[in-house]
Short mmCIF file of C-alpha atoms in Angstrom, two decimals:
data_model
loop_
_atom_site.label_atom_id
_atom_site.label_comp_id
_atom_site.label_asym_id
_atom_site.label_seq_id
_atom_site.Cartn_x
_atom_site.Cartn_y
_atom_site.Cartn_z
CA MET A 62 0.00 0.00 0.00
CA ALA A 63 0.99 3.59 -0.53
CA ASN A 64 2.29 5.78 2.27
CA TYR A 65 0.36 8.90 3.16
CA SER A 66 2.05 11.97 4.60
CA THR A 67 0.32 14.20 7.15
CA SER A 68 -0.56 16.73 4.44
CA GLU A 69 -2.64 14.01 2.73
CA PHE A 70 -4.50 13.00 5.92
CA LYS A 71 -8.18 13.60 5.58
CA SER A 72 -11.40 12.32 7.01
CA GLY A 73 -12.12 8.79 5.79
CA LEU A 74 -8.53 7.87 4.85
CA LYS A 75 -7.64 4.34 6.02
CA VAL A 76 -4.17 3.91 7.49
CA MET A 77 -2.20 1.39 9.55
CA LEU A 78 -1.33 2.40 13.11
CA ASP A 79 0.25 0.10 15.71
CA GLY A 80 -0.56 -2.87 13.47
CA ASP A 81 -4.27 -2.13 13.23
CA PRO A 82 -6.26 -0.61 10.35
CA CYS A 83 -7.70 2.76 11.33
CA ALA A 84 -9.93 5.36 9.70
CA ILE A 85 -9.04 9.02 10.09
CA ILE A 86 -11.95 10.93 11.63
CA GLU A 87 -10.35 14.35 11.69
CA ASN A 88 -6.96 15.93 11.21
CA GLU A 89 -6.15 19.29 12.77
CA PHE A 90 -3.04 21.10 11.63
CA VAL A 91 -1.37 23.04 14.46
CA LYS A 92 1.62 25.27 14.17
CA PRO A 93 3.12 27.81 16.51
CA GLY A 94 4.03 31.17 14.96
CA LYS A 95 7.53 30.10 14.03
CA GLY A 96 8.32 26.50 14.56
CA GLN A 97 7.58 22.85 14.12
CA ALA A 98 4.12 22.04 12.73
CA PHE A 99 2.05 19.09 13.94
CA SER A 100 -1.01 17.15 12.88
CA ARG A 101 -3.36 16.19 15.69
CA VAL A 102 -5.27 13.27 14.32
CA ARG A 103 -8.35 11.49 15.62
CA LEU A 104 -8.66 7.94 14.28
CA ARG A 105 -11.06 5.06 14.77
CA ASN A 106 -9.43 1.70 15.19
CA LEU A 107 -11.47 -0.35 12.74
CA ARG A 108 -10.75 -3.59 14.60
CA SER A 109 -11.71 -2.50 18.11
CA GLY A 110 -13.92 0.49 17.30
CA LYS A 111 -11.93 2.56 19.82
CA VAL A 112 -11.14 6.19 19.02
CA TRP A 113 -7.49 7.21 19.27
CA ASP A 114 -6.00 10.69 19.44
CA ARG A 115 -2.47 10.88 18.11
CA THR A 116 -0.14 13.72 17.18
CA PHE A 117 2.37 13.51 14.34
CA LYS A 118 5.12 15.82 13.21
CA SER A 119 4.20 17.44 9.93
CA GLY A 120 5.70 15.42 7.11
CA ASP A 121 5.54 12.09 8.96
CA SER A 122 3.75 9.37 7.08
CA LEU A 123 1.63 6.27 7.72
CA GLU A 124 1.13 3.22 5.56
CA GLY A 125 -2.25 3.00 3.88
CA ALA A 126 -4.55 0.16 5.00
CA ASP A 127 -6.16 -2.18 2.49
CA VAL A 128 -9.67 -1.52 3.74
CA MET A 129 -12.83 -1.46 1.63
CA ASP A 130 -16.49 -1.04 2.49
CA VAL A 131 -18.70 -3.27 0.35
CA SER A 132 -22.43 -3.96 0.31
CA MET A 133 -23.06 -7.65 0.95
CA GLN A 134 -26.13 -9.76 1.55
CA TYR A 135 -26.32 -11.67 4.82
CA ILE A 136 -27.16 -15.29 4.02
CA PHE A 137 -26.86 -17.46 7.11
CA ASN A 138 -25.11 -18.27 10.36
CA ASP A 139 -23.55 -21.73 10.65
CA GLY A 140 -23.20 -21.52 14.42
CA GLU A 141 -19.67 -20.14 14.27
CA PHE A 142 -19.52 -17.83 11.28
CA TRP A 143 -21.88 -15.38 9.65
CA HIS A 144 -21.86 -15.72 5.87
CA PHE A 145 -22.22 -12.82 3.47
CA MET A 146 -22.42 -12.69 -0.32
CA ASP A 147 -21.24 -10.04 -2.74
CA GLN A 148 -24.28 -9.11 -4.85
CA THR A 149 -22.36 -8.72 -8.09
CA SER A 150 -19.57 -11.33 -7.96
CA PHE A 151 -21.58 -13.79 -5.79
CA GLU A 152 -18.37 -14.31 -3.86
CA GLN A 153 -19.00 -15.35 -0.26
CA LYS A 154 -17.14 -14.24 2.86
CA GLN A 155 -17.43 -15.54 6.39
CA ALA A 156 -17.24 -13.18 9.35
CA ASP A 157 -16.39 -14.31 12.85
CA GLU A 158 -18.03 -13.11 16.05
CA ALA A 159 -15.44 -10.38 16.61
CA ALA A 160 -16.15 -8.91 13.17
CA VAL A 161 -19.93 -9.11 13.47
CA GLY A 162 -19.95 -7.71 17.01
CA ASP A 163 -23.13 -5.90 18.02
CA ALA A 164 -24.49 -6.14 14.48
CA LYS A 165 -25.44 -9.77 15.10
CA LYS A 166 -28.62 -8.88 16.95
CA TRP A 167 -29.92 -7.05 13.86
CA LEU A 168 -28.92 -9.52 11.14
CA LYS A 169 -31.83 -10.89 9.18
CA GLU A 170 -31.29 -13.24 6.29
CA GLU A 171 -31.29 -11.54 2.87
CA ASP A 172 -30.76 -8.05 4.36
CA ILE A 173 -28.03 -5.97 2.73
CA CYS A 174 -25.24 -5.00 5.14
CA GLU A 175 -22.11 -2.91 4.82
CA VAL A 176 -19.12 -5.17 5.35
CA THR A 177 -15.69 -3.66 5.91
CA LEU A 178 -13.02 -5.87 4.36
CA TYR A 179 -9.43 -5.70 5.59
CA ASN A 180 -6.96 -7.50 3.31
CA GLY A 181 -10.04 -9.06 1.71
CA GLU A 182 -11.54 -10.49 4.94
CA PRO A 183 -14.47 -9.12 6.98
CA LEU A 184 -13.27 -6.81 9.73
CA SER A 185 -16.61 -5.34 10.78
CA VAL A 186 -20.25 -5.45 9.76
CA SER A 187 -22.79 -2.61 9.82
CA PRO A 188 -26.44 -3.67 9.67
CA PRO A 189 -28.92 -1.65 7.57
CA ASN A 190 -30.06 1.53 9.38
CA PHE A 191 -33.57 0.09 9.61
CA VAL A 192 -34.56 -3.54 9.96
CA GLU A 193 -37.97 -5.22 10.11
CA LEU A 194 -38.14 -8.06 12.61
CA GLN A 195 -40.89 -10.16 14.15
CA ILE A 196 -41.67 -10.07 17.87
CA VAL A 197 -41.35 -13.54 19.41
CA GLU A 198 -42.07 -12.54 22.97
CA THR A 199 -43.71 -9.62 24.79
CA ASP A 200 -46.22 -9.17 27.61
CA PRO A 201 -49.77 -8.64 26.40
CA GLY A 202 -50.49 -4.96 27.02
CA LEU A 203 -53.28 -4.28 29.48
CA LYS A 204 -56.44 -3.30 27.66
CA GLY A 205 -57.28 0.34 27.96
CA ASP A 206 -53.90 1.17 29.49
CA THR A 207 -52.78 4.08 27.39
CA ALA A 208 -51.21 6.07 30.19
CA GLY A 209 -47.95 4.16 30.25
CA THR A 210 -45.43 6.06 28.18
CA GLY A 211 -42.45 3.87 28.80
CA GLY A 212 -43.76 0.96 26.73
CA LYS A 213 -42.65 -2.61 27.37
CA PRO A 214 -39.76 -4.83 26.32
CA ALA A 215 -40.18 -7.08 23.30
CA THR A 216 -37.82 -9.82 22.15
CA LEU A 217 -37.29 -10.10 18.39
CA THR A 218 -36.44 -13.18 16.30
CA THR A 219 -32.77 -12.24 16.35
CA GLY A 220 -32.70 -12.05 20.15
CA ALA A 221 -32.60 -8.25 20.24
CA VAL A 222 -34.77 -6.64 22.91
CA VAL A 223 -36.43 -3.30 22.09
CA ARG A 224 -38.99 -1.17 23.89
CA VAL A 225 -42.31 -1.11 22.05
CA PRO A 226 -45.61 0.64 22.80
CA LEU A 227 -48.07 -1.32 24.93
CA PHE A 228 -50.47 -1.99 22.03
CA VAL A 229 -47.88 -3.93 20.00
CA GLN A 230 -48.40 -7.68 20.27
CA GLU A 231 -46.45 -10.91 19.88
CA GLY A 232 -46.17 -12.07 16.26
CA GLU A 233 -46.24 -8.56 14.84
CA ILE A 234 -43.42 -7.23 12.67
CA VAL A 235 -41.80 -4.01 13.83
CA LYS A 236 -39.37 -1.59 12.24
CA VAL A 237 -36.33 -0.70 14.36
CA ASP A 238 -33.56 1.89 13.93
CA THR A 239 -30.39 -0.17 14.43
CA ARG A 240 -28.25 2.90 15.20
CA THR A 241 -30.26 3.69 18.34
CA GLY A 242 -32.12 0.43 18.97
CA ASP A 243 -35.39 2.41 18.95
CA TYR A 244 -38.76 1.13 17.79
CA VAL A 245 -39.91 3.11 14.75
CA GLY A 246 -43.30 1.58 13.90
CA ARG A 247 -45.38 -1.46 13.11
CA ILE A 248 -45.34 -3.10 9.70
CA LYS A 249 -48.88 -3.97 8.60
CA SER A 250 -48.84 -7.36 6.98
CA MET B 260 -22.14 18.68 -6.87
CA SER B 261 -22.42 21.54 -4.41
CA ASP B 262 -18.67 22.18 -4.22
CA TRP B 263 -18.99 25.07 -6.64
CA GLN B 264 -20.42 27.28 -3.92
CA PRO B 265 -18.30 29.60 -1.78
CA THR B 266 -17.67 28.44 1.79
CA ALA B 267 -17.76 31.98 3.19
CA SER B 268 -21.19 33.49 3.79
CA LEU B 269 -22.14 36.68 1.97
CA GLU B 270 -22.05 38.34 5.40
CA ALA B 271 -18.44 37.20 5.91
CA ILE B 272 -17.48 38.32 2.39
CA LYS B 273 -18.86 41.80 3.13
CA ALA B 274 -17.14 41.89 6.54
CA ARG B 275 -13.88 41.00 4.79
CA ALA B 276 -14.25 43.91 2.35
CA GLU B 277 -15.00 46.27 5.23
CA LEU B 278 -12.02 44.99 7.19
CA LEU B 279 -9.69 45.63 4.25
CA SER B 280 -10.99 49.16 3.79
CA THR B 281 -10.53 49.86 7.53
CA VAL B 282 -6.93 48.64 7.25
CA ARG B 283 -6.22 50.78 4.19
CA ALA B 284 -7.72 53.87 5.88
CA PHE B 285 -5.60 53.17 8.98
CA PHE B 286 -2.36 53.21 6.98
CA ALA B 287 -3.39 56.09 4.71
CA ALA B 288 -3.95 58.21 7.85
CA ARG B 289 -0.40 57.37 8.99
CA ASN B 290 1.32 57.94 5.67
CA VAL B 291 2.35 54.32 5.30
CA LEU B 292 2.70 53.54 1.60
CA GLU B 293 0.85 50.60 0.07
CA VAL B 294 3.15 48.46 -2.07
CA ASP B 295 2.74 45.43 -4.30
CA THR B 296 5.64 42.95 -4.59
CA PRO B 297 5.82 39.68 -6.60
CA GLN B 298 4.14 36.50 -5.46
CA LEU B 299 6.16 34.48 -7.95
CA ALA B 300 9.92 34.83 -7.55
CA ARG B 301 13.20 33.04 -8.05
CA TYR B 302 14.05 32.58 -4.37
CA GLY B 303 11.97 31.18 -1.52
CA VAL B 304 12.31 31.44 2.25
CA SER B 305 14.98 29.27 3.90
CA ASP B 306 13.15 28.74 7.22
CA PRO B 307 13.01 24.94 7.66
CA HIS B 308 9.52 25.18 9.18
CA ILE B 309 8.07 26.72 6.03
CA GLN B 310 7.75 24.79 2.76
CA CYS B 311 7.47 26.96 -0.32
CA ILE B 312 5.45 25.78 -3.30
CA PRO B 313 7.84 25.47 -6.26
CA VAL B 314 6.79 26.62 -9.72
CA PRO B 315 8.92 24.78 -12.29
CA GLY B 316 10.87 27.16 -14.50
CA TYR B 317 10.16 30.22 -12.33
CA GLY B 318 11.06 29.61 -8.71
CA TYR B 319 8.59 29.70 -5.84
CA LEU B 320 5.26 31.13 -4.81
CA GLN B 321 6.22 33.46 -1.97
CA SER B 322 5.45 32.37 1.59
CA SER B 323 5.60 36.03 2.66
CA PRO B 324 6.44 39.34 0.96
CA GLU B 325 9.25 39.90 3.49
CA TYR B 326 12.33 39.64 1.25
CA HIS B 327 10.97 41.97 -1.40
CA MET B 328 9.65 44.49 1.13
CA LYS B 329 13.06 44.64 2.78
CA ARG B 330 14.57 45.45 -0.62
CA LEU B 331 12.13 48.35 -0.89
CA LEU B 332 13.11 49.54 2.60
CA ALA B 333 16.79 49.34 1.63
CA ALA B 334 15.94 51.42 -1.46
CA GLY B 335 14.58 54.17 0.80
CA SER B 336 10.82 53.53 0.58
CA GLY B 337 10.13 54.65 4.15
CA PRO B 338 7.21 52.96 5.98
CA ILE B 339 5.35 50.47 3.76
CA TYR B 340 2.51 47.97 3.98
CA GLN B 341 1.12 45.29 1.74
CA ILE B 342 -1.97 43.13 1.55
CA CYS B 343 -1.20 40.10 -0.60
CA LYS B 344 -1.64 36.38 -1.04
CA ALA B 345 0.98 34.10 0.51
CA TYR B 346 1.52 30.37 -0.05
CA ARG B 347 2.72 27.55 2.19
CA HIS B 348 2.85 23.91 1.20
CA GLY B 349 1.15 21.45 3.52
CA GLU B 350 -0.49 24.03 5.77
CA ALA B 351 -4.15 23.08 5.70
CA GLY B 352 -6.59 22.73 8.56
CA GLY B 353 -9.15 24.58 10.60
CA ARG B 354 -6.91 27.65 10.81
CA HIS B 355 -4.71 27.24 7.75
CA ASN B 356 -5.19 27.26 4.00
CA PRO B 357 -2.17 26.77 1.70
CA GLU B 358 -3.08 30.09 0.05
CA PHE B 359 -3.97 32.87 2.44
CA THR B 360 -3.98 36.65 2.71
CA MET B 361 -1.19 38.42 4.52
CA LEU B 362 -1.13 41.95 5.85
CA GLU B 363 2.48 42.89 6.39
CA TRP B 364 4.03 46.22 7.28
CA TYR B 365 7.43 47.71 8.12
CA ARG B 366 8.28 50.77 10.16
CA PRO B 367 11.80 52.20 9.84
CA GLY B 368 12.92 53.69 13.16
CA PHE B 369 10.30 51.79 15.20
CA GLU B 370 11.38 49.78 18.22
CA LEU B 371 9.46 46.56 18.78
CA ASN B 372 7.30 48.23 21.45
CA ASP B 373 6.28 51.02 19.08
CA LEU B 374 5.09 48.42 16.62
CA ILE B 375 3.19 46.49 19.30
CA GLN B 376 1.37 49.71 20.17
CA GLU B 377 0.56 50.33 16.51
CA CYS B 378 -0.85 46.80 16.16
CA LEU B 379 -3.03 47.33 19.22
CA THR B 380 -4.26 50.65 17.79
CA LEU B 381 -5.22 48.91 14.54
CA PHE B 382 -6.96 46.13 16.48
CA ALA B 383 -8.93 48.76 18.41
CA ASP B 384 -10.34 49.87 15.02
CA LEU B 385 -11.21 46.28 14.10
CA PHE B 386 -12.45 44.82 17.38
CA THR B 387 -14.61 46.72 19.83
CA ASP B 388 -13.69 47.22 23.48
CA VAL B 389 -10.90 44.73 23.88
CA ARG B 390 -8.21 44.91 26.54
CA SER B 391 -4.62 43.78 26.07
CA GLN B 392 -2.16 42.02 28.32
CA THR B 393 1.55 41.47 27.69
CA TYR B 394 3.50 38.38 28.74
CA ARG B 395 7.13 37.35 28.42
CA PHE B 396 7.28 33.99 26.69
CA ARG B 397 9.29 32.38 29.47
CA ASP B 398 6.91 33.55 32.23
CA LEU B 399 3.87 32.40 30.31
CA PHE B 400 5.47 29.05 29.52
CA HIS B 401 6.44 28.57 33.15
CA ASP B 402 2.97 29.51 34.45
CA VAL B 403 1.30 26.93 32.22
CA THR B 404 3.80 24.05 32.25
CA GLY B 405 5.82 24.63 35.43
CA LEU B 406 8.99 24.46 33.35
CA GLU B 407 11.56 27.09 32.37
CA PRO B 408 11.74 26.93 28.55
CA LEU B 409 15.14 28.63 28.20
CA THR B 410 17.05 26.82 30.93
CA ALA B 411 15.19 23.57 31.75
CA GLU B 412 16.96 20.32 30.92
CA ASP B 413 15.96 19.00 27.52
CA PRO B 414 14.62 15.62 28.82
CA ALA B 415 12.21 17.38 31.23
CA LEU B 416 10.74 19.50 28.43
CA ILE B 417 10.52 16.55 26.04
CA ALA B 418 8.93 14.31 28.69
CA HIS B 419 6.37 17.00 29.50
CA ALA B 420 5.49 17.40 25.81
CA GLU B 421 5.08 13.62 25.48
CA SER B 422 2.83 13.55 28.54
CA CYS B 423 0.66 16.09 26.71
CA GLY B 424 0.39 13.84 23.65
CA ALA B 425 3.43 14.87 21.58
CA PRO B 426 4.90 12.26 19.24
CA LYS B 427 8.08 10.49 20.43
CA GLY B 428 11.47 11.62 19.23
CA LEU B 429 11.07 15.40 19.38
CA ASN B 430 14.08 17.54 20.15
CA LYS B 431 13.92 20.32 22.72
CA THR B 432 12.87 23.11 20.37
CA ALA B 433 10.15 20.99 18.77
CA ALA B 434 8.91 20.02 22.26
CA VAL B 435 8.66 23.70 23.21
CA ASP B 436 6.86 24.39 19.89
CA TYR B 437 4.43 21.57 20.65
CA LEU B 438 3.67 22.85 24.14
CA MET B 439 3.27 26.39 22.82
CA ALA B 440 0.82 25.34 20.11
CA THR B 441 -1.24 22.92 22.18
CA GLN B 442 -1.07 24.01 25.84
CA ILE B 443 -0.04 27.63 26.10
CA GLU B 444 -2.09 29.13 23.28
CA ALA B 445 -5.11 27.30 24.72
CA ALA B 446 -4.47 28.75 28.18
CA LEU B 447 -4.53 32.40 27.05
CA PRO B 448 -7.76 34.21 27.98
CA ALA B 449 -9.87 34.33 24.80
CA GLU B 450 -11.43 37.76 25.30
CA GLN B 451 -8.26 39.81 25.50
CA LEU B 452 -5.45 40.62 23.10
CA SER B 453 -2.52 38.64 24.51
CA VAL B 454 0.86 40.01 23.48
CA VAL B 455 3.71 37.52 23.94
CA THR B 456 7.28 38.85 23.78
CA ASP B 457 10.87 37.68 24.26
CA PHE B 458 10.72 34.36 22.44
CA PRO B 459 13.59 31.88 22.81
CA GLY B 460 16.69 32.87 20.84
CA TRP B 461 16.50 29.73 18.71
CA ALA B 462 13.13 30.92 17.36
CA ALA B 463 14.50 34.17 15.98
CA ALA B 464 13.87 33.51 12.25
CA LEU B 465 14.64 36.97 10.83
CA ALA B 466 14.48 38.85 14.13
CA GLN B 467 17.33 40.37 16.09
CA THR B 468 18.38 38.59 19.25
CA GLY B 469 19.41 40.11 22.56
CA GLU B 470 19.52 39.42 26.28
CA ASP B 471 16.40 39.71 28.41
CA ARG B 472 16.52 41.18 31.93
CA ASP B 473 17.60 37.79 33.29
CA GLY B 474 20.49 37.51 30.85
CA ALA B 475 18.93 34.81 28.62
CA ILE B 476 19.22 35.06 24.85
CA VAL B 477 15.84 35.98 23.43
CA ALA B 478 14.50 36.86 20.01
CA ARG B 479 13.21 40.39 19.54
CA ARG B 480 9.86 39.09 18.44
CA PHE B 481 6.26 39.29 19.52
CA GLU B 482 3.03 37.51 18.76
CA ILE B 483 -0.52 38.63 19.45
CA TYR B 484 -3.32 36.18 20.21
CA TYR B 485 -7.06 36.82 20.36
CA ARG B 486 -9.95 34.40 20.76
CA GLY B 487 -7.62 31.42 20.55
CA LEU B 488 -6.03 32.57 17.29
CA GLU B 489 -2.51 33.72 16.60
CA LEU B 490 -3.09 36.96 14.72
CA ALA B 491 0.24 38.75 14.47
CA ASN B 492 3.90 37.91 14.34
CA GLY B 493 6.29 40.86 14.65
CA TYR B 494 10.05 41.31 14.55
CA GLN B 495 12.70 43.81 15.35
CA GLU B 496 14.21 43.09 11.96
CA LEU B 497 17.66 41.71 11.50
CA THR B 498 19.72 44.23 9.52
CA ASP B 499 23.20 42.71 9.79
CA VAL B 500 24.05 41.07 6.46
CA THR B 501 26.72 38.78 7.92
CA GLU B 502 24.25 37.46 10.48
CA GLN B 503 21.65 37.04 7.72
CA GLN B 504 24.13 35.02 5.66
CA GLN B 505 24.82 32.81 8.68
CA ARG B 506 21.10 32.22 9.25
CA PHE B 507 20.67 31.13 5.63
CA GLU B 508 23.50 28.65 6.15
CA LYS B 509 22.09 27.45 9.49
CA ASP B 510 18.62 26.97 7.97
CA ASN B 511 20.09 24.90 5.16
CA ALA B 512 22.14 22.83 7.61
CA LEU B 513 18.91 22.07 9.52
CA ARG B 514 17.18 21.24 6.24
CA ARG B 515 19.94 18.79 5.33
CA GLU B 516 19.71 17.19 8.79
CA GLN B 517 16.01 16.55 8.20
CA ASP B 518 16.48 15.29 4.63
CA MET B 519 14.70 18.31 3.21
CA ASN B 520 15.58 20.22 0.06
CA THR B 521 17.89 23.16 0.66
CA MET B 522 16.99 26.69 -0.44
CA GLU B 523 19.29 28.90 -2.47
CA GLU B 524 20.08 32.04 -0.48
CA ASP B 525 18.38 35.15 -1.83
CA ALA B 526 21.25 37.11 -3.35
CA TYR B 527 19.06 40.17 -3.89
CA LEU B 528 18.14 40.34 -0.22
CA LEU B 529 21.76 39.98 0.87
CA ALA B 530 22.86 42.72 -1.56
CA ALA B 531 20.08 45.02 -0.31
CA MET B 532 21.05 44.41 3.31
CA ALA B 533 24.70 44.99 2.49
CA SER B 534 23.70 48.28 0.90
CA SER B 535 21.51 49.91 3.58
CA LEU B 536 18.58 48.19 5.29
CA PRO B 537 17.43 50.74 7.89
CA GLU B 538 16.79 49.69 11.50
CA CYS B 539 13.11 48.77 11.48
CA SER B 540 10.35 46.64 12.91
CA GLY B 541 7.91 44.64 10.85
CA VAL B 542 4.83 42.53 11.46
CA ALA B 543 2.78 40.00 9.53
CA ILE B 544 -0.91 39.39 10.19
CA GLY B 545 -3.19 36.77 8.71
CA VAL B 546 -6.19 38.57 7.23
CA GLU B 547 -8.42 35.48 7.41
CA ARG B 548 -7.51 35.14 11.09
CA LEU B 549 -8.58 38.76 11.68
CA LEU B 550 -11.89 37.98 10.05
CA MET B 551 -12.27 34.76 12.04
CA ALA B 552 -11.64 36.59 15.32
CA GLY B 553 -13.87 39.55 14.46
CA GLN B 554 -16.76 37.47 13.13
CA ARG B 555 -16.27 34.56 15.57
CA LEU B 556 -15.80 32.07 12.73
CA ASN B 557 -14.46 28.74 13.91
CA ASN B 558 -13.03 27.51 10.62
CA ILE B 559 -10.86 29.37 8.14
CA ASP B 560 -13.06 28.08 5.30
CA GLN B 561 -15.75 30.46 6.55
CA ALA B 562 -13.31 33.35 6.00
CA ILE B 563 -12.21 32.25 2.51
CA MET B 564 -14.51 32.28 -0.48
CA PHE B 565 -13.01 29.21 -2.12
CA PRO B 566 -10.57 27.21 0.05
CA PHE B 567 -7.94 25.15 -1.79
CA ASN B 568 -9.98 21.94 -1.91
CA ARG B 569 -12.66 23.65 -3.98
CA ALA B 570 -10.52 26.20 -5.78
#
């Protein structure tokens, strides 16, 4: 991979730092009136998700990271790996638990996910912003109880638990924002 | 594609025009002559902390009008000012654009303090009701970091910079630069004009050096900060041609040490200084920074119509 010098650092650039692929979030150039210039860089470690703040001398460089975001369809989980398929090449990739992370509770077969590939292998998975999942378990709401504003917990087919309004019942399909875990609405079947 | 649009608001563009007319009126009232020197020239600055943008076949885009303005002073121009574009490779960020606007002026016969006062008078025309406070660099540095920048042991300064997030492997001067840019500037009260004087001798650039009241070698330089921004950088100008020649050589030695290209010394400047550069003080001010401070803009893009990434 190419090397990038601090003057080429910009938001979204993928670089290697301490052996891990990272994405640059922001790069602030600082320079005293007369003297050495620095780049204060905020990066997200794409493996751990942690945000790092590092400072580099102007002109220093980092190796680029072979990282690509691709849209892939989730096909199935074999108990150990989650399998995804490239929609155009039909090539399949398997992601382990570390790569899937929190996304696993939103993965529904056939949904299109954003998979981040590092050296060609899944590094992380982002579920669609909105998913539609069926409720497998929730308390029946008390009839006529409309005062409760907090709602009630409902367990979805994937195991995710979301708060839903009291009138929503078991077996119904609900739309959920995966970025916040919030209930958005009911899907009329 | 929306990148065709200017990044400065119409309000900021108007405020910029007003600011420039205030500046021109200020100098007209004081009989300081407006001049216009080349932006494209054979020689570039030797300072290892500034990278000029080369133009094949011609030389360099100028990082400051300093060399040419000194030639005018040596030719007997008297007090002069200029508002021009200046160019620095690799300087891009929230407060920097590789092409920016410089207001620079020179006052023959002015001591550094006279020039500080003139800057503050100009700022009083640009910013309403703002107080000023003057600090010696070493006192300010000590108050913020607990360390003496001119006499502390190098490892203590370097370790302190690293504890504040500096990259490993800095030398002492770079560690002091880091602390200045990240800790000390941030500690200055935003709502006052902070004048910082008596910089370390190693940071003289083209300023004279001398001893401060404690006998340490300091540069006859000042900087003025306001609302977290470095606005002005002033010098008691070096007039000794031998010393100038030595600084060119020292800059190039530093450049070689850091595997950078060396810069040919400006023979015109040396000849002008050998002829008769009068004792003078000069100051450079970033026009976009003035606009940012006055209009409370938090990114230089809001002070520039078309920053480099959409120009």
